Short mmCIF file of C-alpha atoms and ligand atoms in Angstrom, two decimals:
data_model
loop_
_atom_site.label_atom_id
_atom_site.label_comp_id
_atom_site.label_asym_id
_atom_site.label_seq_id
_atom_site.Cartn_x
_atom_site.Cartn_y
_atom_site.Cartn_z
CA UNK R 1 29.76 191.90 -142.06
CA UNK R 2 32.16 189.85 -143.94
CA UNK R 3 30.85 189.33 -147.47
CA UNK R 4 34.11 187.25 -148.71
CA UNK R 5 34.38 185.28 -145.54
CA UNK R 6 30.59 184.39 -145.72
CA UNK R 7 31.00 184.38 -149.33
CA UNK R 8 34.20 181.39 -149.17
CA UNK R 9 32.02 178.65 -147.04
CA UNK R 10 29.16 179.23 -148.77
CA UNK R 11 28.90 175.88 -150.12
CA UNK R 12 29.20 174.33 -146.58
CA UNK R 13 26.34 176.65 -145.05
CA UNK R 14 23.94 175.28 -148.54
CA UNK R 15 24.80 172.04 -148.72
CA UNK R 16 26.83 170.65 -145.97
CA UNK R 17 29.93 169.93 -148.33
CA UNK R 18 32.74 167.78 -146.80
CA UNK R 19 36.11 166.34 -148.09
CA UNK R 20 36.67 162.34 -147.54
CA UNK R 21 40.14 161.62 -146.55
CA UNK R 22 42.17 159.51 -149.29
CA UNK R 23 44.26 157.45 -147.07
CA UNK R 24 42.09 156.26 -144.20
CA UNK R 25 38.49 156.87 -145.58
CA UNK R 26 36.95 159.67 -142.89
CA UNK R 27 34.64 162.12 -143.88
CA UNK R 28 35.67 165.67 -142.36
CA UNK R 29 32.98 168.24 -142.30
CA UNK R 30 34.16 171.17 -142.39
CA UNK R 31 36.64 170.49 -145.00
CA UNK R 32 40.28 171.13 -143.90
CA UNK R 33 42.10 170.04 -146.70
CA UNK R 34 44.51 168.11 -143.89
CA UNK R 35 42.82 165.14 -142.08
CA UNK R 36 43.58 165.59 -138.80
CA UNK R 37 43.09 161.26 -137.95
CA UNK R 38 46.08 160.40 -140.39
CA UNK R 39 47.12 164.19 -141.34
CA UNK R 40 47.70 162.82 -144.65
CA UNK R 41 45.91 165.70 -147.44
CA UNK R 42 42.17 165.19 -147.84
CA UNK R 43 40.49 166.77 -151.20
CA UNK R 44 37.82 164.21 -152.50
CA UNK R 45 34.74 166.30 -152.10
CA UNK R 46 31.79 165.08 -151.00
CA UNK R 47 28.21 166.12 -149.97
CA UNK R 48 26.82 164.93 -146.68
CA UNK R 49 23.04 163.42 -146.77
CA UNK R 50 22.20 166.14 -143.71
CA UNK R 51 20.90 163.29 -141.61
CA UNK R 52 21.89 162.41 -137.62
CA UNK R 53 21.28 162.45 -133.89
CA UNK R 54 21.48 165.04 -131.63
CA UNK R 55 24.36 164.32 -129.47
CA UNK R 56 23.96 167.15 -126.54
CA UNK R 57 21.81 170.60 -127.12
CA UNK R 58 21.44 173.22 -125.17
CA UNK R 59 18.86 176.29 -125.12
CA UNK R 60 20.10 179.99 -124.67
CA UNK R 61 18.48 182.50 -122.77
CA UNK R 62 21.71 185.25 -123.72
CA UNK R 63 22.90 185.30 -127.18
CA UNK R 64 25.53 187.23 -128.84
CA UNK R 65 24.98 190.22 -131.24
CA UNK R 66 22.90 189.98 -133.99
CA UNK R 67 20.86 186.50 -132.35
CA UNK R 68 19.08 188.75 -129.51
CA UNK R 69 15.58 188.88 -131.18
CA UNK R 70 15.95 184.84 -131.64
CA UNK R 71 16.31 184.24 -127.55
CA UNK R 72 15.45 181.74 -126.17
CA UNK R 73 16.61 179.47 -129.03
CA UNK R 74 18.12 175.77 -128.41
CA UNK R 75 21.62 175.04 -130.29
CA UNK R 76 23.50 171.58 -130.63
CA UNK R 77 25.57 169.10 -131.54
CA UNK R 78 24.65 166.73 -133.99
CA UNK R 79 26.74 163.82 -135.26
CA UNK R 80 26.11 162.90 -138.74
CA UNK R 81 25.53 159.94 -140.09
CA UNK R 82 28.87 159.68 -142.29
CA UNK R 83 31.10 160.07 -138.74
CA UNK R 84 31.53 163.67 -138.30
CA UNK R 85 29.91 166.20 -135.34
CA UNK R 86 28.73 169.99 -136.64
CA UNK R 87 27.16 172.55 -134.55
CA UNK R 88 23.92 173.87 -135.29
CA UNK R 89 20.67 175.67 -133.89
CA UNK R 90 17.90 173.31 -134.39
CA UNK R 91 14.30 174.39 -135.45
CA UNK R 92 10.84 173.69 -135.98
CA UNK R 93 11.24 171.91 -132.62
CA UNK R 94 9.63 173.50 -129.19
CA UNK R 95 13.33 173.42 -126.48
CA UNK R 96 11.60 170.75 -124.17
CA UNK R 97 11.09 168.05 -126.50
CA UNK R 98 14.45 168.04 -127.74
CA UNK R 99 15.62 164.37 -126.75
CA UNK R 100 19.46 163.12 -126.90
CA UNK R 101 19.56 160.68 -129.42
CA UNK R 102 16.47 162.46 -131.53
CA UNK R 103 17.05 162.07 -135.17
CA UNK R 104 17.44 165.37 -137.73
CA UNK R 105 18.17 166.52 -140.63
CA UNK R 106 19.53 169.60 -142.34
CA UNK R 107 17.47 172.30 -143.66
CA UNK R 108 18.50 175.93 -144.75
CA UNK R 109 17.33 178.90 -142.80
CA UNK R 110 17.71 182.34 -142.18
CA UNK R 111 20.78 182.56 -140.01
CA UNK R 112 20.70 186.40 -138.87
CA UNK R 113 20.01 189.45 -140.72
CA UNK R 114 22.48 192.55 -140.21
CA UNK R 115 19.31 195.17 -140.26
CA UNK R 116 18.04 197.32 -143.28
CA UNK R 117 21.37 198.10 -144.53
CA UNK R 118 23.35 194.92 -143.78
CA UNK R 119 23.26 191.17 -145.87
CA UNK R 120 21.20 188.22 -145.07
CA UNK R 121 22.56 184.90 -143.82
CA UNK R 122 21.38 181.78 -145.01
CA UNK R 123 22.69 178.82 -143.39
CA UNK R 124 22.14 175.15 -142.07
CA UNK R 125 19.77 173.84 -139.10
CA UNK R 126 18.26 170.90 -138.29
CA UNK R 127 14.64 170.00 -137.28
CA UNK R 128 13.33 166.72 -136.42
CA UNK R 129 13.46 164.08 -138.64
CA UNK R 130 10.25 164.19 -140.98
CA UNK R 131 11.23 161.37 -143.90
CA UNK R 132 12.40 158.29 -142.91
CA UNK R 133 15.67 156.82 -145.74
CA UNK W 1 68.25 176.17 -118.46
CA UNK W 2 68.15 178.26 -115.46
CA UNK W 3 65.92 177.55 -112.79
CA UNK W 4 63.10 180.59 -112.53
CA UNK W 5 61.34 181.89 -109.82
CA UNK W 6 58.28 184.33 -108.85
CA UNK W 7 60.35 186.83 -106.53
CA UNK W 8 57.50 189.35 -106.49
CA UNK W 9 53.18 189.18 -106.66
CA UNK W 10 50.81 192.15 -107.33
CA UNK W 11 47.10 191.96 -107.85
CA UNK W 12 43.97 194.21 -108.11
CA UNK W 13 40.89 193.67 -106.38
CA UNK W 14 38.28 191.91 -109.04
CA UNK W 15 35.17 193.44 -110.18
CA UNK W 16 33.32 196.22 -111.96
CA UNK W 17 36.13 199.09 -111.78
CA UNK W 18 33.55 201.57 -113.32
CA UNK W 19 36.27 204.49 -112.17
CA UNK W 20 39.53 202.35 -113.65
CA UNK W 21 40.56 202.17 -117.37
CA UNK W 22 42.34 198.76 -118.70
CA UNK W 23 45.92 200.74 -118.40
CA UNK W 24 45.10 202.08 -115.06
CA UNK W 25 44.11 198.02 -113.53
CA UNK W 26 47.62 196.71 -114.99
CA UNK W 27 49.59 200.23 -113.26
CA UNK W 28 48.13 199.24 -109.93
CA UNK W 29 49.03 195.29 -110.30
CA UNK W 30 52.63 195.85 -112.18
CA UNK W 31 53.39 198.57 -109.68
CA UNK W 32 52.50 196.49 -106.87
CA UNK W 33 54.29 193.06 -107.59
CA UNK W 34 57.74 195.13 -108.67
CA UNK W 35 57.40 196.70 -104.91
CA UNK W 36 56.46 193.45 -103.44
CA UNK W 37 59.93 192.13 -105.43
CA UNK W 38 61.76 194.78 -104.71
CA UNK W 39 62.78 195.56 -108.41
CA UNK W 40 62.66 199.01 -110.13
CA UNK W 41 63.64 198.27 -113.76
CA UNK W 42 63.18 194.95 -114.98
CA UNK W 43 64.16 193.85 -118.23
CA UNK W 44 61.10 193.12 -119.90
CA UNK W 45 57.04 193.54 -119.67
CA UNK W 46 54.59 191.02 -120.76
CA UNK W 47 50.88 191.54 -121.02
CA UNK W 48 48.64 188.76 -121.21
CA UNK W 49 44.98 189.98 -122.45
CA UNK W 50 42.08 188.20 -124.96
CA UNK W 51 40.04 191.58 -125.15
CA UNK W 52 40.92 194.24 -125.48
CA UNK W 53 40.61 194.90 -129.22
CA UNK W 54 37.11 194.24 -129.33
CA UNK W 55 35.91 195.83 -126.38
CA UNK W 56 38.01 198.88 -125.88
CA UNK W 57 39.34 199.05 -129.65
CA UNK W 58 43.03 199.15 -127.80
CA UNK W 59 45.70 196.87 -128.93
CA UNK W 60 49.35 197.27 -128.91
CA UNK W 61 49.37 196.76 -124.64
CA UNK W 62 53.02 196.04 -124.45
CA UNK W 63 53.98 199.99 -125.23
CA UNK W 64 50.89 201.00 -123.50
CA UNK W 65 51.59 199.61 -120.64
CA UNK W 66 54.86 199.74 -120.45
CA UNK W 67 55.10 203.40 -120.73
CA UNK W 68 51.96 203.49 -118.41
CA UNK W 69 53.75 202.03 -115.60
CA UNK W 70 57.35 204.21 -116.34
CA UNK W 71 58.90 201.48 -118.10
CA UNK W 72 59.20 203.29 -121.24
CA UNK W 73 61.65 201.91 -123.46
CA UNK W 74 61.96 198.36 -121.77
CA UNK W 75 60.76 194.85 -124.57
CA UNK W 76 56.77 194.92 -123.91
CA UNK W 77 54.64 192.71 -125.96
CA UNK W 78 51.05 191.01 -125.51
CA UNK W 79 50.49 188.05 -125.69
CA UNK W 80 47.07 186.19 -126.57
CA UNK W 81 45.65 182.64 -125.83
CA UNK W 82 42.07 183.34 -125.53
CA UNK W 83 41.14 183.18 -121.67
CA UNK W 84 44.28 181.12 -121.25
CA UNK W 85 46.32 184.57 -122.26
CA UNK W 86 47.69 184.40 -119.00
CA UNK W 87 49.47 181.66 -117.94
CA UNK W 88 50.61 181.90 -122.40
CA UNK W 89 52.31 185.50 -120.78
CA UNK W 90 53.75 183.79 -118.01
CA UNK W 91 55.33 180.68 -119.75
CA UNK W 92 57.01 183.46 -122.42
CA UNK W 93 58.02 185.63 -119.42
CA UNK W 94 59.58 181.96 -117.88
CA UNK W 95 61.01 180.69 -120.86
CA UNK W 96 62.90 184.63 -121.67
CA UNK W 97 64.64 184.10 -117.98
CA UNK W 98 65.23 179.87 -117.96
CA UNK W 99 66.93 180.94 -121.24
CA UNK W 100 68.66 183.57 -119.99
CA UNK W 101 67.43 186.20 -122.40
CA UNK W 102 66.94 188.47 -119.54
CA UNK W 103 67.50 188.30 -115.57
CA UNK W 104 64.25 189.99 -114.54
CA UNK W 105 60.92 189.56 -116.04
CA UNK W 106 57.17 191.05 -115.25
CA UNK W 107 54.59 189.81 -116.45
CA UNK W 108 50.77 191.08 -116.18
CA UNK W 109 47.57 190.05 -117.08
CA UNK W 110 44.92 192.31 -117.43
CA UNK W 111 41.24 192.77 -118.87
CA UNK W 112 38.43 195.32 -118.97
CA UNK W 113 34.72 194.09 -119.74
CA UNK W 114 32.36 195.75 -117.83
CA UNK W 115 32.43 198.69 -119.72
CA UNK W 116 30.34 196.50 -122.34
CA UNK W 117 26.83 195.43 -123.29
CA UNK W 118 26.13 192.01 -122.65
CA UNK W 119 25.77 190.71 -126.21
CA UNK W 120 28.86 192.66 -126.93
CA UNK W 121 30.80 190.51 -124.05
CA UNK W 122 28.87 187.29 -124.88
CA UNK W 123 29.99 187.73 -129.13
CA UNK W 124 33.56 188.66 -127.94
CA UNK W 125 34.04 186.02 -125.92
CA UNK W 126 33.00 183.52 -128.50
CA UNK W 127 36.00 184.58 -130.75
CA UNK W 128 37.75 182.36 -128.17
CA UNK W 129 35.71 179.24 -130.28
CA UNK W 130 35.64 178.24 -134.17
CA UNK W 131 33.77 181.93 -135.58
CA UNK W 132 33.00 180.16 -139.00
CA UNK W 133 31.40 176.76 -137.10
CA UNK W 134 30.28 177.52 -134.00
CA UNK W 135 30.21 181.49 -133.34
CA UNK W 136 28.62 181.65 -136.51
CA UNK W 137 25.67 179.55 -135.59
CA UNK W 138 24.81 181.87 -132.73
CA UNK W 139 26.19 179.78 -130.03
CA UNK W 140 27.93 181.13 -127.02
CA UNK W 141 30.57 180.54 -125.43
CA UNK W 142 28.92 179.55 -122.21
CA UNK W 143 26.55 177.16 -124.51
CA UNK W 144 29.18 175.22 -125.94
CA UNK W 145 30.13 174.41 -122.71
CA UNK W 146 26.43 173.45 -121.74
CA UNK W 147 26.61 171.01 -124.37
CA UNK W 148 29.38 168.93 -122.82
CA UNK W 149 27.66 169.56 -119.46
CA UNK W 150 24.31 167.91 -120.58
CA UNK W 151 26.55 165.42 -122.44
CA UNK W 152 28.18 164.73 -119.48
CA UNK W 153 25.19 164.44 -117.36
CA UNK W 154 23.28 161.89 -119.72
CA UNK W 155 26.47 159.60 -120.52
CA UNK W 156 27.39 158.98 -116.53
CA UNK W 157 24.17 159.72 -115.38
CA UNK W 158 24.87 162.86 -112.75
CA UNK W 159 22.01 165.18 -112.07
CA UNK W 160 22.29 168.75 -111.96
CA UNK W 161 23.05 169.35 -107.84
CA UNK W 162 25.53 167.04 -107.94
CA UNK W 163 28.26 169.82 -109.84
CA UNK W 164 26.80 172.27 -106.77
CA UNK W 165 29.99 171.44 -104.39
CA UNK W 166 31.73 173.44 -107.06
CA UNK W 167 30.26 176.86 -106.82
CA UNK W 168 30.30 176.02 -102.89
CA UNK W 169 33.45 175.75 -101.83
CA UNK W 170 34.41 178.16 -104.52
CA UNK W 171 32.33 181.28 -102.92
CA UNK W 172 33.18 179.53 -99.42
CA UNK W 173 36.72 180.41 -99.79
CA UNK W 174 35.99 184.33 -101.92
CA UNK W 175 35.25 184.94 -98.70
CA UNK W 176 38.26 184.73 -97.48
CA UNK W 177 39.86 186.30 -100.08
CA UNK W 178 39.57 190.37 -100.03
CA UNK W 179 40.67 190.38 -103.76
CA UNK W 180 37.59 188.31 -104.76
CA UNK W 181 34.49 189.08 -106.00
CA UNK W 182 31.45 187.12 -104.34
CA UNK W 183 33.02 187.55 -100.69
CA UNK W 184 29.78 185.32 -99.27
CA UNK W 185 29.10 181.75 -99.58
CA UNK W 186 26.31 180.34 -101.48
CA UNK W 187 23.95 176.95 -100.18
CA UNK W 188 22.63 174.15 -101.83
CA UNK W 189 19.26 176.09 -102.51
CA UNK W 190 20.88 178.81 -103.80
CA UNK W 191 22.45 176.41 -106.82
CA UNK W 192 18.95 174.90 -107.13
CA UNK W 193 17.48 178.18 -107.19
CA UNK W 194 19.34 180.14 -109.65
CA UNK W 195 18.13 181.18 -113.64
CA UNK W 196 19.65 179.34 -116.57
CA UNK W 197 21.97 181.17 -118.76
CA UNK W 198 22.26 178.19 -120.96
CA UNK W 199 20.62 175.06 -120.01
CA UNK W 200 21.68 173.09 -118.11
CA UNK W 201 24.40 175.90 -116.74
CA UNK W 202 23.01 178.35 -114.71
CA UNK W 203 24.45 181.39 -113.13
CA UNK W 204 26.33 179.47 -110.24
CA UNK W 205 28.05 177.32 -112.80
CA UNK W 206 29.21 180.09 -114.36
CA UNK W 207 31.85 183.06 -113.48
CA UNK W 208 31.04 186.61 -113.86
CA UNK W 209 32.26 189.18 -116.09
CA UNK W 210 34.50 191.52 -114.48
CA UNK W 211 37.21 193.44 -114.69
CA UNK W 212 40.72 192.47 -112.42
CA UNK W 213 45.26 192.97 -113.60
CA UNK W 214 47.25 190.91 -111.37
CA UNK W 215 51.02 190.66 -112.13
CA UNK W 216 53.99 188.62 -111.10
CA UNK W 217 58.56 188.93 -110.90
CA UNK W 218 60.49 186.14 -112.30
CA UNK W 219 64.02 186.11 -111.63
CA UNK W 220 66.49 182.87 -111.44
CA UNK W 221 66.23 181.24 -108.11
CA UNK W 222 69.73 181.92 -107.61
CA UNK W 223 69.85 185.85 -108.05
CA UNK W 224 70.58 188.42 -105.62
CA UNK W 225 67.33 189.82 -106.00
CA UNK W 226 65.51 186.72 -105.43
CA UNK W 227 67.56 185.84 -102.71
CA UNK W 228 66.65 189.01 -100.79
CA UNK W 229 62.61 188.65 -101.69
CA UNK W 230 62.86 185.06 -100.38
CA UNK W 231 64.58 186.65 -97.29
CA UNK W 232 61.63 189.28 -97.01
CA UNK W 233 58.51 187.38 -97.75
CA UNK W 234 59.54 183.13 -99.69
CA UNK W 235 59.58 183.00 -103.08
CA UNK W 236 58.61 180.44 -105.33
CA UNK W 237 60.28 178.31 -107.33
CA UNK W 238 59.19 177.48 -110.67
CA UNK W 239 59.40 173.28 -111.51
CA UNK W 240 56.82 172.95 -114.44
CA UNK W 241 55.58 174.53 -117.27
CA UNK W 242 53.79 173.05 -119.62
CA UNK W 243 51.40 174.17 -122.90
CA UNK W 244 49.28 171.93 -125.30
CA UNK W 245 46.59 172.34 -127.79
CA UNK W 246 43.60 170.63 -128.94
CA UNK W 247 40.89 171.29 -131.64
CA UNK W 248 39.20 174.62 -131.14
CA UNK W 249 35.74 173.26 -132.36
CA UNK W 250 34.48 170.98 -129.89
CA UNK W 251 33.01 169.29 -132.79
CA UNK W 252 35.96 168.26 -133.93
CA UNK W 253 37.35 166.24 -130.42
CA UNK W 254 37.56 162.67 -130.82
CA UNK W 255 35.98 162.26 -127.40
CA UNK W 256 33.92 165.94 -126.54
CA UNK W 257 34.29 164.70 -122.48
CA UNK W 258 37.22 163.89 -122.40
CA UNK W 259 40.06 167.06 -122.20
CA UNK W 260 42.71 165.99 -124.27
CA UNK W 261 44.91 168.87 -124.07
CA UNK W 262 44.12 168.90 -120.33
CA UNK W 263 45.57 165.53 -120.16
CA UNK W 264 48.54 166.33 -122.05
CA UNK W 265 49.91 169.22 -120.53
CA UNK W 266 49.28 167.60 -116.96
CA UNK W 267 51.58 165.33 -117.48
CA UNK W 268 54.20 166.79 -119.30
CA UNK W 269 54.32 169.27 -116.27
CA UNK W 270 54.15 166.26 -113.84
CA UNK W 271 56.96 164.89 -115.85
CA UNK W 272 58.69 167.89 -115.62
CA UNK W 273 58.58 168.05 -112.02
CA UNK W 274 58.94 164.41 -111.39
CA UNK W 275 55.12 164.02 -109.26
CA UNK W 276 52.03 162.61 -109.43
CA UNK W 277 49.06 164.35 -108.65
CA UNK W 278 49.04 163.12 -105.60
CA UNK W 279 52.18 165.04 -104.56
CA UNK W 280 49.83 168.48 -105.39
CA UNK W 281 48.83 170.10 -102.25
CA UNK W 282 46.50 172.42 -104.34
CA UNK W 283 45.38 172.94 -107.70
CA UNK W 284 44.17 176.09 -109.09
CA UNK W 285 42.03 174.42 -111.58
CA UNK W 286 40.12 176.35 -114.68
CA UNK W 287 36.78 176.70 -113.19
CA UNK W 288 34.88 179.00 -115.87
CA UNK W 289 32.00 176.35 -115.58
CA UNK W 290 31.99 173.76 -113.18
CA UNK W 291 31.79 171.25 -115.75
CA UNK W 292 35.27 172.27 -116.90
CA UNK W 293 37.07 171.85 -113.37
CA UNK W 294 35.09 168.56 -113.85
CA UNK W 295 36.80 167.28 -116.95
CA UNK W 296 40.09 168.65 -115.79
CA UNK W 297 40.16 167.17 -112.83
CA UNK W 298 39.41 164.28 -114.61
CA UNK W 299 41.87 164.50 -117.30
CA UNK W 300 44.29 165.70 -114.86
CA UNK W 301 44.74 162.40 -113.02
CA UNK W 302 42.70 163.75 -109.94
CA UNK W 303 39.46 161.61 -111.10
CA UNK W 304 38.40 159.16 -112.54
CA UNK W 305 36.14 159.13 -115.73
CA UNK W 306 32.64 160.12 -114.86
CA UNK W 307 33.40 160.88 -111.20
CA UNK W 308 34.99 163.82 -110.94
CA UNK W 309 31.68 165.48 -109.03
CA UNK W 310 32.13 163.04 -106.14
CA UNK W 311 35.50 164.95 -105.59
CA UNK W 312 32.97 168.05 -104.39
CA UNK W 313 30.50 166.20 -103.16
CA UNK W 314 32.97 164.52 -100.40
CA UNK W 315 34.89 167.70 -99.29
CA UNK W 316 38.01 166.38 -101.01
CA UNK W 317 37.94 169.72 -103.16
CA UNK W 318 38.15 172.19 -99.57
CA UNK W 319 40.75 173.95 -98.03
CA UNK W 320 41.39 170.56 -95.42
CA UNK W 321 40.73 168.25 -98.10
CA UNK W 322 42.74 165.97 -99.89
CA UNK W 323 42.71 168.14 -102.89
CA UNK W 324 42.23 171.83 -102.12
CA UNK W 325 40.71 173.82 -105.50
CA UNK W 326 40.25 177.40 -106.05
CA UNK W 327 41.68 178.46 -102.91
CA UNK W 328 40.85 181.86 -102.99
CA UNK W 329 37.63 181.82 -104.76
CA UNK W 330 38.70 180.09 -108.45
CA UNK W 331 37.02 181.75 -111.57
CA UNK W 332 33.97 181.57 -110.30
CA UNK W 333 34.18 183.28 -107.25
CA UNK W 334 37.15 185.16 -107.08
CA UNK W 335 36.30 186.40 -110.56
CA UNK W 336 37.34 185.85 -114.73
CA UNK W 337 39.04 188.43 -115.86
CA UNK W 338 40.16 186.30 -118.71
CA UNK W 339 43.08 187.26 -120.28
CA UNK W 340 43.73 188.66 -116.51
CA UNK W 341 42.97 184.91 -114.86
CA UNK W 342 46.09 182.72 -115.46
CA UNK W 343 48.73 185.46 -113.42
CA UNK W 344 45.66 185.70 -110.91
CA UNK W 345 45.59 182.01 -110.63
CA UNK W 346 49.62 182.04 -109.65
CA UNK W 347 49.58 184.85 -107.74
CA UNK W 348 47.04 183.08 -105.19
CA UNK W 349 49.72 179.70 -105.42
CA UNK W 350 52.73 181.66 -104.47
CA UNK W 351 50.26 183.26 -101.48
CA UNK W 352 49.43 179.50 -100.59
CA UNK W 353 53.68 178.53 -101.29
CA UNK W 354 55.27 181.44 -99.09
CA UNK W 355 52.17 181.37 -96.36
CA UNK W 356 50.58 184.76 -97.15
CA UNK W 357 46.85 182.88 -98.04
CA UNK W 358 45.39 184.53 -95.03
CA UNK W 359 42.31 182.57 -93.59
CA UNK W 360 42.37 180.59 -96.38
CA UNK W 361 45.81 178.84 -95.63
CA UNK W 362 46.58 175.30 -97.32
CA UNK W 363 48.77 173.73 -94.17
CA UNK W 364 51.85 172.83 -95.06
CA UNK W 365 51.36 173.49 -99.09
CA UNK W 366 54.31 172.69 -100.24
CA UNK W 367 53.77 172.46 -104.07
CA UNK W 368 51.03 173.89 -106.40
CA UNK W 369 49.64 173.63 -109.83
CA UNK W 370 47.83 176.29 -111.53
CA UNK W 371 46.46 175.36 -115.42
CA UNK W 372 44.84 177.98 -117.45
CA UNK W 373 42.30 176.84 -120.35
CA UNK W 374 41.57 178.66 -123.34
CA UNK W 375 38.81 178.18 -125.43
CA UNK W 376 36.13 174.96 -123.95
CA UNK W 377 39.97 172.69 -123.93
CA UNK W 378 41.78 174.23 -126.80
CA UNK W 379 44.47 175.73 -125.33
CA UNK W 380 45.72 174.58 -122.00
CA UNK W 381 48.76 175.93 -119.81
CA UNK W 382 50.02 173.71 -116.56
CA UNK W 383 52.55 175.32 -114.01
CA UNK W 384 53.44 173.51 -110.71
CA UNK W 385 55.38 175.52 -108.50
CA UNK W 386 56.97 174.72 -105.00
CA UNK W 387 58.26 176.44 -102.02
CA UNK W 388 62.15 177.81 -101.90
CA UNK W 389 62.24 177.27 -98.01
ZN1 ZN Q 1 42.57 160.58 -142.42
#
């Protein structure tokens, strides 16, 4: 496990911290310093609301290393209210209940652990929205 | 720039090579291509490979393979662009010969995947995606493509059955290719019953894990060595070579259902070759998944958006059709040894253009296109070749 690498993205993983482009006004997640839309610098930090909709989803039956115990699990592209799209696992929902367009919200969950000696990694997942806002 | 031709080809069968290592597979393909070209000692060797470091702990393939095939001393490096590594290596070889830096170059694509357990291969393939924001979420490379397929089915109201034509066509063609992994046809019934890997991608929407190596020899079309190869078995001139990129992560795309890098690289290639899509006699496209085949056909100008599956249902992609694809089985049925695939595609286009495709020969094949995709459309490398007769 690459501890420094995971530590560097902690603000994105725990709080969905992105950036706003000062030039074209678009919100970027993950933050990337140079806006891909207008190629101007984008450095104004913005924490995203965590609310969005399911753009697409898939239930996985074969997992990468470290995720085998969770199979089957559902992953999705979420279109966030502020505009950007994010790739994440869905949680607290049965695969057959997931629909394109379903309103979802971000929660913090365990992503994986590295066995008895390793660290436990937390991050964002999305669940069906329980509170309207 | 000098005009460049493929003057020799070689390939190993694709499959599970328990008894052969990566270096042995590369050896067999390189030796076959050099012999086909009538070349003893090329000026350089370029190796296309994606996963050797991750799966076998072996990098530094340039020197390793050069030495192992008896070319100790020559220039040799490995080139990586995920599943597009093969065509990326071909392009480097092409640039070296076209630019006059070398007169004869051999390019080999090689991959050894089946020695590793499946979850290790799944993790390794996910390196083609964004490590921090895609793979880190536990998503596999198959599932990323499944997200595209699900959205495509939703937006264009396409049923799963509509994709079956790609698997059926690929398997039918592979039956006529002695180097293909699956030399047996499949039926619509089998397609419907195939188990899901990442819903809605089933086993028959997906290319297999496998091993293989393919190689080509490049030289200036007007060289003496090319003239001799032309007399023996024909050669194919490279009339376009183009690369384009897009975001690695699907969630960073403007429109995930339009493969912009496919469009960019295809149209750049059409312009170089002075052709239209309707002039192409066969298209070795990147059918790693049936959805990739559909999105590629649309972005490369062979079908309107949302209509790509119709080509497979109307028989237009078969050997006798308007635009034959996967003529030797494609990634789906010939097999997809990732870093080798781009070279298999070019070898197969050359087989077609020189009349060496056996029972799968496309009649009057004069112009062929090969398109190799790295990641889910992030690196797209297009080559167009023409028969030199
Ligand atoms: Zn901007």
